[in-house]
Amino acid sequence: MMKRKNIVVYLPEDLLVEILYRVPEASLARFRSTSKEWNALIKNNERLAKKSKIIMLIDFRVYLATIDVYDNNIVKLTSHLSLKDPRSTSAEEVIYSKLVLWNPCSGETRWMINPVSFSFRKSNYYALGKSSSNKYKILRIRQHGNVFEADIVEYEIYDFTSNSWRVVGETREWSIPWLKHCGISVNGNTYWLAFSHIQYSQKDILLSFDFSIERFEIVSLPVDNFSYFYTALSVTREEQKLCLLAMRDAGKGLSEFDVHVWMATKIESTGAITWRKFLTVKHSVYDRFLMFCNGMNFLADRENNILMCPGKQANSKSFLHIVGKDKHLEVDHHEAGSKCVVVCYVPTSAQIQQGS
């Protein structure tokens, strides 16, 4: 019996990068575990490391998507990501009474144990983050009473190492509005737009949770005055930098306003943030740009100097908006009435630590 010969072909690095750049993101993440050399190449090569994909949540279904920001105003759904777990068959159970951690890249899941106080509720806020030692944790926030009043906010942490929840603290000094409850993760920490409740006054603040020290802190906004209406947070597609979108009266009545987007160029450990404005959309008409609203969702593309924002529900021709300084495209979708959420997704091969 003849022995099979293994033939090893060594490719130039630039050719290998070109090949890997065309590989689907899910496969690219798996290739990182093939060898130390491949992991280093994919992680350190600027072109491969910054490769990200757009995730769209459409009518409670998750898709990987591509969007042509130049010519064809069509959303292309490249694949449907499904939760591969027998316990996900009951939508009511998943949405209201259970919490699951899911890596869409590997398909790996972990169903979480119940927290210390009360069971999971859809009114709770959650955030996944990691400490400076790369240990993943889950934050759970429970707010009581009217969010516009100085009521109590309780929060607890799930630690994967101990496989347990523990109460971290409570406060009456701030609250997170329901429309802005989706936090934005940057470098392991999570940020929210919130209200402070100090001395019977209410003020817009930017709130940060540091998963290393397990503490909330108020960090600096780009402009600290009442002329701006802070609307939403996001990240840039390329560098995953924190972005903030705000509206300001254009001086021509309530029907027109200017849209300003800042990017955090540096975040200090003290909470100080250096902001740089990278996009302004002048004299936006409210009826046309209805997607610019409180608690909206957007994705910032700094390379093309544009924003991608969900449009009006029940209108397939404005399913998604691509907006820039001199650009406004309305992206079509074949299903009228569809509603979407846009998220930047960088696939990871990180394994979910299972409980003992």
PDB file of C-alpha atoms in Angstrom, residues 116-117 154-158 165-170:
ATOM      1  CA  VAL A 116     -29.553  36.298  42.863  1.00  0.00           C
ATOM      2  CA  SER A 117     -32.646  38.502  43.015  1.00  0.00           C
ATOM      3  CA  GLU A 154     -29.822  47.850  41.267  1.00  0.00           C
ATOM      4  CA  TYR A 155     -27.108  45.976  39.379  1.00  0.00           C
ATOM      5  CA  GLU A 156     -25.368  42.620  39.630  1.00  0.00           C
ATOM      6  CA  ILE A 157     -22.580  40.697  37.892  1.00  0.00           C
ATOM      7  CA  TYR A 158     -22.345  37.180  36.524  1.00  0.00           C
ATOM      8  CA  TRP A 165     -24.362  35.994  40.134  1.00  0.00           C
ATOM      9  CA  ARG A 166     -23.563  38.523  42.853  1.00  0.00           C
ATOM     10  CA  VAL A 167     -25.063  41.897  43.722  1.00  0.00           C
ATOM     11  CA  VAL A 168     -22.605  44.739  43.042  1.00  0.00           C
ATOM     12  CA  GLY A 169     -24.467  47.857  44.122  1.00  0.00           C
ATOM     13  CA  GLU A 170     -27.402  50.247  43.845  1.00  0.00           C
TER      14      GLU A 170
END
